[in-house]
Coordinates of N, CA, C and O in Angstrom, one line a residue:
M1 N 5.6 -8.5 -17.7 CA 4.7 -8.9 -16.7 C 5.5 -9.8 -15.7 O 6.2 -10.7 -16.1
F2 N 5.3 -9.6 -14.4 CA 5.9 -10.5 -13.5 C 4.9 -10.8 -12.4 O 4.0 -10.1 -12.2
A3 N 5.2 -11.9 -11.7 CA 4.4 -12.3 -10.5 C 5.4 -12.7 -9.5 O 6.3 -13.6 -9.8
K4 N 5.3 -12.2 -8.3 CA 6.2 -12.6 -7.2 C 5.4 -13.4 -6.2 O 4.4 -13.0 -5.8
C5 N 5.9 -14.6 -5.9 CA 5.3 -15.4 -4.9 C 5.4 -14.8 -3.5 O 6.5 -14.3 -3.1
L6 N 4.3 -14.7 -2.8 CA 4.3 -14.1 -1.4 C 4.4 -15.2 -0.3 O 4.3 -14.8 0.8
G7 N 4.5 -16.5 -0.7 CA 4.6 -17.5 0.3 C 4.1 -18.8 -0.2 O 3.7 -18.9 -1.4
D8 N 4.0 -19.8 0.7 CA 3.6 -21.1 0.3 C 2.1 -21.3 0.2 O 1.6 -22.4 -0.1
D9 N 1.3 -20.2 0.3 CA -0.1 -20.3 0.2 C -0.6 -19.9 -1.2 O -1.8 -19.8 -1.5
G10 N 0.3 -19.7 -2.1 CA 0.0 -19.4 -3.5 C -0.3 -17.9 -3.8 O -0.6 -17.6 -5.0
A11 N -0.3 -17.1 -2.8 CA -0.5 -15.6 -3.0 C 0.6 -15.0 -3.9 O 1.7 -15.4 -3.8
E12 N 0.2 -14.1 -4.7 CA 1.1 -13.4 -5.6 C 1.0 -11.9 -5.6 O -0.1 -11.4 -5.4
L13 N 2.1 -11.3 -5.9 CA 2.2 -9.8 -6.0 C 2.5 -9.5 -7.5 O 3.4 -10.1 -8.0
R14 N 1.6 -8.7 -8.1 CA 1.8 -8.4 -9.5 C 1.5 -6.9 -9.7 O 0.7 -6.3 -9.0
P15 N 2.1 -6.3 -10.8 CA 1.7 -4.9 -11.1 C 0.2 -4.8 -11.3 O -0.4 -5.8 -11.9
L16 N -0.4 -3.8 -10.9 CA -1.9 -3.6 -11.1 C -2.0 -2.5 -12.1 O -1.6 -1.3 -11.9
E17 N -2.5 -2.8 -13.3 CA -2.5 -1.9 -14.4 C -3.9 -1.6 -14.9 O -4.8 -2.3 -14.5
P18 N -4.0 -0.6 -15.8 CA -5.3 -0.2 -16.3 C -6.1 -1.4 -16.9 O -7.3 -1.4 -16.8
R19 N -5.4 -2.4 -17.5 CA -6.1 -3.5 -18.0 C -6.8 -4.4 -17.0 O -7.7 -5.2 -17.3
H20 N -6.5 -4.1 -15.7 CA -7.2 -4.9 -14.6 C -8.4 -4.1 -14.0 O -8.8 -4.5 -12.9
A21 N -8.9 -3.1 -14.7 CA -9.9 -2.2 -14.2 C -11.1 -3.0 -13.7 O -11.7 -2.7 -12.6
E22 N -11.6 -4.0 -14.4 CA -12.8 -4.8 -14.0 C -12.5 -5.6 -12.7 O -13.3 -5.6 -11.8
E23 N -11.3 -6.2 -12.7 CA -10.9 -6.9 -11.5 C -10.8 -6.0 -10.3 O -11.2 -6.3 -9.1
F24 N -10.2 -4.9 -10.5 CA -10.0 -3.9 -9.5 C -11.3 -3.4 -8.9 O -11.5 -3.3 -7.7
L25 N -12.3 -3.0 -9.8 CA -13.6 -2.6 -9.3 C -14.3 -3.7 -8.5 O -14.9 -3.4 -7.5
A26 N -14.2 -4.9 -9.0 CA -14.8 -6.1 -8.3 C -14.2 -6.2 -6.9 O -14.9 -6.4 -5.9
N27 N -12.9 -6.0 -6.8 CA -12.2 -6.1 -5.5 C -12.7 -5.0 -4.6 O -13.0 -5.2 -3.4
I28 N -12.7 -3.8 -5.1 CA -13.2 -2.7 -4.3 C -14.7 -2.9 -3.8 O -15.0 -2.7 -2.7
N29 N -15.5 -3.4 -4.8 CA -16.9 -3.6 -4.4 C -17.1 -4.7 -3.3 O -17.9 -4.5 -2.5
R30 N -16.2 -5.7 -3.4 CA -16.3 -6.8 -2.4 C -16.0 -6.2 -1.0 O -16.5 -6.7 0.0
G31 N -15.1 -5.2 -1.0 CA -14.6 -4.7 0.3 C -14.9 -3.3 0.6 O -14.3 -2.7 1.5
R32 N -15.9 -2.7 -0.2 CA -16.1 -1.3 -0.1 C -16.3 -0.8 1.3 O -15.6 0.2 1.7
E33 N -17.1 -1.4 2.2 CA -17.3 -0.8 3.5 C -16.1 -1.1 4.4 O -15.7 -0.2 5.1
F34 N -15.5 -2.3 4.3 CA -14.3 -2.6 5.1 C -13.2 -1.7 4.8 O -12.5 -1.1 5.6
I35 N -12.8 -1.6 3.5 CA -11.7 -0.7 3.0 C -12.0 0.7 3.4 O -11.1 1.4 3.9
G36 N -13.2 1.2 3.2 CA -13.6 2.5 3.4 C -13.6 3.0 4.9 O -13.9 4.2 5.1
Q37 N -13.4 2.1 5.8 CA -13.4 2.5 7.2 C -12.3 3.5 7.5 O -12.5 4.4 8.3
H38 N -11.2 3.4 6.8 CA -10.0 4.2 7.1 C -9.4 5.0 5.9 O -8.6 5.9 6.1
I39 N -9.7 4.5 4.7 CA -9.1 5.2 3.5 C -10.2 5.5 2.4 O -11.2 4.8 2.4
G40 N -9.9 6.5 1.6 CA -10.8 6.9 0.7 C -10.9 6.2 -0.7 O -11.6 6.7 -1.6
L41 N -10.1 5.1 -0.8 CA -10.1 4.4 -2.1 C -11.5 4.1 -2.6 O -11.8 4.3 -3.8
P42 N -12.4 3.5 -1.8 CA -13.7 3.2 -2.3 C -14.5 4.4 -2.7 O -15.5 4.3 -3.5
D43 N -14.2 5.6 -2.1 CA -14.9 6.8 -2.5 C -14.4 7.3 -3.9 O -15.2 7.9 -4.6
A44 N -13.2 7.0 -4.2 CA -12.6 7.4 -5.5 C -12.9 6.4 -6.6 O -13.0 6.9 -7.8
V45 N -13.1 5.2 -6.3 CA -13.3 4.1 -7.3 C -14.8 3.7 -7.1 O -15.1 2.8 -6.3
T46 N -15.6 4.2 -7.9 CA -17.1 3.9 -7.8 C -17.7 3.2 -9.0 O -18.8 2.7 -8.9
D47 N -16.9 3.2 -10.1 CA -17.4 2.5 -11.3 C -16.2 2.2 -12.2 O -15.1 2.4 -11.8
L48 N -16.5 1.6 -13.3 CA -15.4 1.1 -14.2 C -14.5 2.3 -14.6 O -13.3 2.2 -14.7
D49 N -15.1 3.4 -15.0 CA -14.4 4.6 -15.5 C -13.4 5.1 -14.4 O -12.3 5.4 -14.7
T50 N -13.9 5.3 -13.2 CA -13.1 5.8 -12.1 C -12.0 4.8 -11.7 O -10.9 5.2 -11.3
G51 N -12.3 3.5 -11.8 CA -11.3 2.5 -11.5 C -10.2 2.5 -12.5 O -9.0 2.5 -12.2
R52 N -10.6 2.6 -13.8 CA -9.6 2.7 -14.9 C -8.8 3.9 -14.7 O -7.5 3.9 -14.9
A53 N -9.4 5.1 -14.4 CA -8.6 6.3 -14.2 C -7.6 6.2 -13.1 O -6.5 6.7 -13.2
Y54 N -8.0 5.6 -12.0 CA -7.1 5.4 -10.8 C -5.9 4.6 -11.3 O -4.8 5.0 -11.0
L55 N -6.2 3.5 -11.9 CA -5.1 2.6 -12.4 C -4.2 3.4 -13.4 O -3.0 3.2 -13.4
Q56 N -4.8 4.1 -14.3 CA -4.0 4.9 -15.3 C -3.1 5.9 -14.6 O -2.0 6.1 -15.0
A57 N -3.7 6.6 -13.6 CA -2.8 7.5 -12.8 C -1.6 6.9 -12.3 O -0.5 7.4 -12.3
Y58 N -1.7 5.6 -11.8 CA -0.6 4.9 -11.2 C 0.3 4.4 -12.4 O 1.5 4.4 -12.2
A59 N -0.2 4.1 -13.5 CA 0.6 3.7 -14.7 C 1.5 4.9 -15.0 O 2.7 4.8 -15.3
E60 N 0.9 6.1 -15.0 CA 1.7 7.3 -15.3 C 2.7 7.6 -14.2 O 3.9 8.0 -14.5
K61 N 2.4 7.4 -12.9 CA 3.4 7.5 -11.9 C 4.5 6.5 -12.0 O 5.7 6.9 -11.8
T62 N 4.2 5.3 -12.4 CA 5.2 4.3 -12.7 C 6.2 4.8 -13.8 O 7.4 4.7 -13.7
A63 N 5.6 5.3 -14.9 CA 6.4 5.7 -16.0 C 7.3 6.9 -15.6 O 8.4 7.0 -16.1
A64 N 6.8 7.8 -14.7 CA 7.5 8.9 -14.2 C 8.4 8.6 -13.0 O 9.2 9.5 -12.6
D65 N 8.4 7.4 -12.5 CA 9.1 6.9 -11.4 C 8.8 7.7 -10.1 O 9.7 8.0 -9.3
T66 N 7.5 8.0 -10.0 CA 7.0 8.8 -8.8 C 6.0 8.0 -7.9 O 5.5 8.5 -7.0
G67 N 5.8 6.7 -8.3 CA 4.8 5.9 -7.5 C 4.7 4.5 -8.2 O 5.2 4.3 -9.3
R68 N 4.1 3.6 -7.5 CA 3.9 2.2 -8.0 C 2.7 1.7 -7.4 O 2.3 2.0 -6.3
L69 N 2.1 0.7 -8.1 CA 0.8 0.1 -7.6 C 0.9 -1.4 -7.9 O 1.2 -1.8 -9.1
Y70 N 0.7 -2.2 -6.9 CA 0.8 -3.7 -7.1 C -0.5 -4.3 -6.5 O -0.9 -3.9 -5.4
G71 N -1.0 -5.4 -7.1 CA -2.1 -6.1 -6.7 C -1.6 -7.4 -5.9 O -0.6 -7.9 -6.2
I72 N -2.5 -7.8 -5.0 CA -2.3 -9.1 -4.3 C -3.3 -10.0 -4.8 O -4.5 -9.7 -4.7
W73 N -2.9 -11.1 -5.4 CA -3.9 -12.1 -5.9 C -3.8 -13.4 -5.1 O -2.7 -13.8 -4.7
T74 N -4.9 -14.0 -4.7 CA -4.9 -15.3 -4.1 C -5.9 -16.1 -5.0 O -7.0 -15.7 -5.3
A75 N -5.5 -17.3 -5.3 CA -6.3 -18.3 -6.1 C -6.9 -17.6 -7.3 O -8.0 -17.8 -7.7
G76 N -6.0 -16.7 -8.0 CA -6.4 -16.0 -9.2 C -7.4 -14.9 -9.0 O -7.8 -14.3 -10.0
T77 N -7.6 -14.4 -7.8 CA -8.5 -13.3 -7.5 C -7.8 -12.2 -6.9 O -7.0 -12.4 -5.9
L78 N -8.0 -11.0 -7.4 CA -7.4 -9.8 -6.8 C -8.1 -9.5 -5.5 O -9.3 -9.3 -5.4
V79 N -7.3 -9.5 -4.4 CA -7.9 -9.3 -3.0 C -7.5 -8.0 -2.3 O -8.0 -7.7 -1.3
G80 N -6.5 -7.3 -2.9 CA -6.0 -6.1 -2.3 C -4.8 -5.6 -3.0 O -4.5 -6.1 -4.1
G81 N -4.1 -4.7 -2.4 CA -2.9 -4.2 -3.0 C -2.0 -3.4 -2.0 O -2.4 -3.1 -0.9
V82 N -0.8 -3.2 -2.5 CA 0.2 -2.3 -1.8 C 0.7 -1.3 -2.9 O 0.6 -1.6 -4.1
L83 N 1.1 -0.2 -2.4 CA 1.6 0.9 -3.3 C 2.6 1.8 -2.7 O 2.7 1.8 -1.5
F84 N 3.2 2.5 -3.6 CA 4.0 3.7 -3.2 C 3.2 4.8 -3.7 O 3.1 5.1 -4.9
R85 N 2.4 5.5 -2.8 CA 1.6 6.6 -3.1 C 2.5 7.7 -3.7 O 2.1 8.4 -4.6
T86 N 3.6 7.9 -3.1 CA 4.6 8.8 -3.6 C 6.0 8.2 -3.6 O 6.2 7.3 -2.7
M87 N 6.8 8.6 -4.5 CA 8.2 8.1 -4.5 C 9.1 9.2 -5.1 O 8.8 9.6 -6.2
D88 N 10.1 9.6 -4.4 CA 11.0 10.6 -4.8 C 12.4 10.0 -4.7 O 13.0 10.1 -3.7
V89 N 12.8 9.5 -5.9 CA 14.1 8.8 -5.9 C 15.3 9.7 -5.6 O 16.2 9.4 -4.9
E90 N 15.2 10.9 -6.1 CA 16.2 11.9 -5.9 C 16.4 12.3 -4.4 O 17.5 12.3 -3.9
R91 N 15.3 12.4 -3.7 CA 15.4 12.8 -2.3 C 15.5 11.5 -1.4 O 15.8 11.6 -0.3
G92 N 15.2 10.3 -2.0 CA 15.3 9.1 -1.3 C 14.2 8.8 -0.4 O 14.4 8.2 0.7
T93 N 13.0 9.3 -0.7 CA 11.8 9.1 0.1 C 10.6 8.4 -0.6 O 10.5 8.6 -1.8
A94 N 9.8 7.7 0.1 CA 8.6 7.1 -0.5 C 7.6 6.9 0.6 O 7.9 6.7 1.8
E95 N 6.3 7.0 0.2 CA 5.2 6.7 1.1 C 4.5 5.4 0.7 O 4.0 5.4 -0.4
A96 N 4.5 4.4 1.5 CA 3.8 3.2 1.1 C 2.4 3.1 1.7 O 2.1 3.8 2.7
G97 N 1.6 2.3 1.2 CA 0.2 2.1 1.7 C -0.4 0.8 1.2 O 0.3 0.0 0.5
C98 N -1.6 0.5 1.6 CA -2.2 -0.7 1.3 C -3.7 -0.7 1.4 O -4.3 0.3 1.9
W99 N -4.4 -1.7 0.9 CA -5.8 -2.0 1.1 C -6.0 -3.5 0.9 O -5.2 -4.2 0.3
L100 N -7.1 -4.0 1.5 CA -7.4 -5.4 1.5 C -8.8 -5.6 1.7 O -9.5 -5.0 2.5
E101 N -9.4 -6.6 0.9 CA -10.8 -6.9 1.2 C -10.9 -7.8 2.4 O -9.9 -8.5 2.7
P102 N -12.1 -7.9 3.0 CA -12.2 -8.6 4.3 C -11.9 -10.1 4.2 O -11.4 -10.7 5.1
S103 N -12.2 -10.7 3.1 CA -12.0 -12.2 2.9 C -10.5 -12.5 3.0 O -10.2 -13.7 3.3
A104 N -9.6 -11.6 2.8 CA -8.2 -11.8 2.8 C -7.5 -11.3 4.0 O -6.3 -11.5 4.2
A105 N -8.2 -10.7 4.9 CA -7.6 -10.1 6.1 C -7.1 -11.2 7.1 O -7.7 -12.3 7.1
G106 N -6.1 -10.9 7.9 CA -5.6 -11.8 8.9 C -4.7 -12.9 8.4 O -4.4 -13.8 9.2
R107 N -4.2 -12.8 7.2 CA -3.4 -13.9 6.7 C -1.9 -13.4 6.4 O -1.2 -14.2 5.9
G108 N -1.6 -12.2 6.8 CA -0.3 -11.7 6.6 C 0.0 -11.2 5.2 O 1.2 -11.0 4.9
L109 N -1.0 -11.2 4.3 CA -0.7 -10.8 2.9 C -0.1 -9.4 2.8 O 0.8 -9.2 2.0
V110 N -0.7 -8.4 3.5 CA -0.2 -7.1 3.3 C 1.2 -7.0 3.9 O 2.1 -6.4 3.2
T111 N 1.5 -7.6 5.0 CA 2.8 -7.5 5.5 C 3.8 -8.1 4.6 O 4.9 -7.5 4.3
R112 N 3.5 -9.3 4.0 CA 4.4 -9.9 3.1 C 4.6 -9.1 1.8 O 5.8 -8.9 1.3
A113 N 3.6 -8.5 1.3 CA 3.6 -7.7 0.1 C 4.4 -6.4 0.3 O 5.2 -6.0 -0.4
A114 N 4.1 -5.8 1.5 CA 4.7 -4.5 1.8 C 6.2 -4.8 2.0 O 7.1 -4.0 1.6
R115 N 6.6 -5.9 2.7 CA 8.0 -6.2 2.9 C 8.7 -6.3 1.5 O 9.8 -5.8 1.4
M116 N 8.0 -6.9 0.6 CA 8.7 -7.1 -0.7 C 8.9 -5.7 -1.4 O 10.0 -5.5 -2.0
I117 N 7.9 -4.8 -1.4 CA 8.1 -3.6 -2.1 C 9.0 -2.6 -1.4 O 9.8 -1.9 -2.0
V118 N 9.0 -2.7 0.0 CA 10.0 -1.8 0.7 C 11.4 -2.3 0.4 O 12.3 -1.5 0.2
D119 N 11.6 -3.6 0.4 CA 12.9 -4.1 0.1 C 13.4 -3.7 -1.3 O 14.5 -3.3 -1.4
W120 N 12.5 -3.8 -2.2 CA 12.8 -3.3 -3.6 C 13.2 -1.9 -3.6 O 14.2 -1.5 -4.2
A121 N 12.4 -1.0 -2.9 CA 12.6 0.4 -2.9 C 14.0 0.7 -2.3 O 14.8 1.5 -2.8
V122 N 14.3 0.1 -1.2 CA 15.6 0.3 -0.5 C 16.8 -0.2 -1.3 O 17.7 0.5 -1.6
E123 N 16.7 -1.5 -1.7 CA 17.8 -2.2 -2.3 C 18.0 -1.8 -3.8 O 19.1 -1.8 -4.3
E124 N 16.9 -1.7 -4.5 CA 17.0 -1.5 -6.0 C 16.9 0.0 -6.4 O 17.5 0.4 -7.3
R125 N 16.2 0.8 -5.7 CA 15.9 2.2 -6.0 C 16.7 3.2 -5.2 O 16.7 4.4 -5.4
G126 N 17.3 2.7 -4.1 CA 18.1 3.6 -3.2 C 17.3 4.5 -2.4 O 17.7 5.5 -1.9
I127 N 16.0 4.1 -2.1 CA 15.2 4.9 -1.2 C 15.8 4.8 0.3 O 16.1 3.7 0.7
H128 N 15.9 5.9 0.9 CA 16.5 6.0 2.2 C 15.4 5.9 3.3 O 15.6 5.3 4.4
R129 N 14.3 6.5 3.1 CA 13.2 6.6 4.1 C 11.9 6.2 3.5 O 11.4 6.8 2.5
V130 N 11.2 5.2 4.0 CA 9.9 4.7 3.6 C 8.9 5.1 4.7 O 9.2 4.7 5.9
E131 N 7.9 5.8 4.4 CA 6.9 6.2 5.4 C 5.6 5.4 5.2 O 5.3 4.9 4.1
W132 N 4.9 5.3 6.3 CA 3.6 4.7 6.3 C 2.6 5.6 7.1 O 2.8 5.8 8.3
M133 N 1.7 6.3 6.4 CA 0.8 7.2 7.0 C -0.5 6.5 7.3 O -1.1 5.9 6.3
V134 N -1.0 6.5 8.5 CA -2.2 5.7 8.8 C -3.1 6.3 9.8 O -2.6 7.0 10.8
S135 N -4.4 6.2 9.7 CA -5.3 6.7 10.7 C -5.0 6.0 12.0 O -4.7 4.8 12.1
A136 N -5.0 6.8 13.1 CA -4.7 6.3 14.4 C -5.7 5.3 14.9 O -5.4 4.5 15.8
E137 N -6.8 5.2 14.2 CA -7.9 4.2 14.5 C -7.7 2.9 13.7 O -8.4 1.9 13.9
N138 N -6.8 2.8 12.8 CA -6.6 1.7 11.9 C -5.6 0.7 12.5 O -4.4 0.6 12.0
E139 N -6.0 0.0 13.5 CA -5.1 -1.0 14.2 C -4.4 -2.0 13.3 O -3.2 -2.3 13.4
P140 N -5.1 -2.6 12.3 CA -4.5 -3.6 11.5 C -3.3 -3.0 10.7 O -2.2 -3.6 10.5
S141 N -3.5 -1.8 10.2 CA -2.4 -1.1 9.4 C -1.3 -0.7 10.3 O -0.1 -0.8 9.9
I142 N -1.6 -0.3 11.5 CA -0.5 0.1 12.4 C 0.3 -1.2 12.8 O 1.5 -1.1 12.9
A143 N -0.4 -2.3 12.9 CA 0.3 -3.6 13.2 C 1.2 -3.9 12.0 O 2.3 -4.5 12.2
V144 N 0.8 -3.6 10.8 CA 1.7 -3.9 9.6 C 3.0 -3.0 9.8 O 4.1 -3.5 9.6
A145 N 2.8 -1.8 10.1 CA 4.0 -0.9 10.2 C 4.9 -1.4 11.3 O 6.2 -1.5 11.1
R146 N 4.4 -1.9 12.4 CA 5.2 -2.5 13.4 C 6.0 -3.7 12.9 O 7.2 -3.9 13.2
R147 N 5.2 -4.6 12.2 CA 5.9 -5.9 11.7 C 6.9 -5.6 10.7 O 7.9 -6.4 10.5
L148 N 6.8 -4.4 10.0 CA 7.8 -4.0 9.0 C 9.1 -3.4 9.7 O 10.0 -3.0 9.0
G149 N 9.0 -3.3 11.0 CA 10.1 -2.7 11.8 C 10.2 -1.2 11.7 O 11.2 -0.6 12.0
M150 N 9.0 -0.6 11.4 CA 9.0 0.9 11.4 C 8.9 1.5 12.8 O 8.4 0.8 13.7
T151 N 9.3 2.7 12.9 CA 9.2 3.5 14.1 C 8.1 4.5 14.0 O 8.0 5.2 12.9
K152 N 7.4 4.7 15.0 CA 6.3 5.8 15.0 C 7.0 7.1 15.3 O 7.6 7.4 16.3
D153 N 6.9 8.0 14.2 CA 7.6 9.3 14.3 C 6.7 10.3 15.0 O 7.2 11.2 15.6
G154 N 5.4 10.1 15.0 CA 4.5 11.1 15.6 C 3.1 11.0 15.1 O 2.8 10.1 14.3
V155 N 2.3 11.9 15.6 CA 0.9 11.9 15.2 C 0.6 13.3 14.7 O 0.9 14.3 15.3
L156 N -0.1 13.4 13.5 CA -0.6 14.6 13.0 C -2.0 14.7 13.4 O -2.9 14.1 12.9
R157 N -2.2 15.5 14.5 CA -3.5 15.6 15.1 C -4.6 16.2 14.2 O -4.3 17.3 13.7
E158 N -5.7 15.5 14.1 CA -6.8 16.0 13.3 C -6.4 16.6 12.0 O -7.0 17.6 11.5
S159 N -5.5 16.0 11.3 CA -4.9 16.6 10.1 C -5.6 16.1 8.8 O -5.4 16.7 7.8
H160 N -6.5 15.1 8.9 CA -7.1 14.6 7.7 C -8.6 14.5 7.8 O -9.1 13.7 8.5
P161 N -9.3 15.4 7.0 CA -10.7 15.3 7.1 C -11.2 14.1 6.2 O -10.7 13.9 5.1
Y162 N -12.0 13.2 6.8 CA -12.5 12.0 6.2 C -13.9 11.7 6.6 O -14.2 11.5 7.7
R163 N -14.8 11.8 5.6 CA -16.2 11.5 5.7 C -16.8 12.3 6.9 O -17.5 11.7 7.8
G164 N -16.5 13.6 7.0 CA -17.1 14.4 7.9 C -16.5 14.5 9.3 O -16.9 15.1 10.2
K165 N -15.4 13.8 9.5 CA -14.6 13.7 10.7 C -13.2 13.9 10.5 O -12.6 13.5 9.5
R166 N -12.5 14.6 11.4 CA -11.1 14.9 11.3 C -10.3 13.7 12.0 O -10.6 13.4 13.1
Q167 N -9.4 13.1 11.2 CA -8.7 11.9 11.7 C -7.3 12.4 12.2 O -6.7 13.2 11.6
D168 N -6.8 11.7 13.3 CA -5.4 11.8 13.6 C -4.7 10.8 12.7 O -5.2 9.7 12.5
I169 N -3.6 11.3 12.1 CA -2.8 10.4 11.3 C -1.4 10.1 11.9 O -0.7 11.0 12.3
E170 N -1.1 8.9 12.1 CA 0.2 8.4 12.6 C 1.2 8.3 11.5 O 0.8 7.9 10.4
V171 N 2.4 8.8 11.7 CA 3.5 8.7 10.8 C 4.5 7.7 11.3 O 5.0 7.9 12.4
W172 N 4.6 6.6 10.5 CA 5.6 5.6 10.8 C 6.7 5.6 9.7 O 6.4 6.0 8.6
S173 N 7.9 5.2 10.0 CA 8.9 5.2 9.0 C 10.0 4.1 9.3 O 10.1 3.7 10.5
V174 N 10.7 3.8 8.3 CA 11.9 2.9 8.4 C 12.9 3.5 7.5 O 12.6 3.9 6.4
L175 N 14.2 3.6 8.0 CA 15.3 4.1 7.3 C 16.1 3.0 6.7 O 16.1 1.9 7.3
A176 N 16.7 3.2 5.6 CA 17.5 2.1 4.9 C 18.4 1.3 5.8 O 18.4 0.1 5.8
P177 N 19.2 2.0 6.7 CA 20.1 1.2 7.6 C 19.3 0.3 8.5 O 19.7 -0.8 8.8
E178 N 18.1 0.8 9.0 CA 17.3 0.0 9.9 C 16.7 -1.1 9.2 O 16.5 -2.3 9.7
W179 N 16.2 -0.9 7.9 CA 15.7 -2.0 7.1 C 16.7 -3.1 6.9 O 16.3 -4.3 7.1
R180 N 17.9 -2.7 6.6 CA 18.9 -3.8 6.3 C 19.3 -4.5 7.6 O 19.4 -5.7 7.6
A181 N 19.3 -3.8 8.7 CA 19.6 -4.5 10.0 C 18.5 -5.4 10.4 O 18.7 -6.5 10.9
G182 N 17.3 -5.0 10.1 CA 16.1 -5.9 10.4 C 16.1 -7.1 9.5 O 15.7 -8.2 10.0
K183 N 16.5 -7.0 8.3 CA 16.6 -8.2 7.4 C 17.6 -9.2 7.9 O 17.3 -10.4 7.9
Q184 N 18.7 -8.7 8.4 CA 19.7 -9.6 8.9 C 19.2 -10.3 10.2 O 19.6 -11.5 10.4
A185 N 18.4 -9.7 11.0 CA 17.8 -10.2 12.2 C 16.7 -11.3 11.9 O 16.5 -12.1 12.8
R186 N 16.1 -11.2 10.7 CA 15.0 -12.1 10.4 C 15.5 -13.5 10.1 O 16.4 -13.8 9.5

């Protein structure tokens, strides 16, 4: 078990595991409407069993080295998370994502946590390209992609059906050399 400090506000990044199912469900319940504006996580996690299954699926991805899931804790409470939805070490690609309950929004937690996992993926796992797929209407998540130094590759027009509406999905990415150059500039 590890915990990584996300800054001087006491926020921590930790692996989010099946044993955290109750905390995870409570986090989703506190932010169900807010989180569900743009991503389907609240639709997938509706009770303790579905929460545990979601976390178990990521435990299996971790074991297979095809994904990762981390929680963001503030003052001992799980308030959100960051993840690698997919990770292909052989091809050097990964897709990162996030969620956050409203009480934790606007404090830079996702940016700090995403920066930590992207750095790990590039420097420790040899990932060459990290992608960030985001609804074109999700301005806070697009702002995170920008703060991470990602480039907007394009828009997949009406590519994602979500709650009865087709969403445009923006594809953002950062390549390992760009990531390293950005770190030196910070």
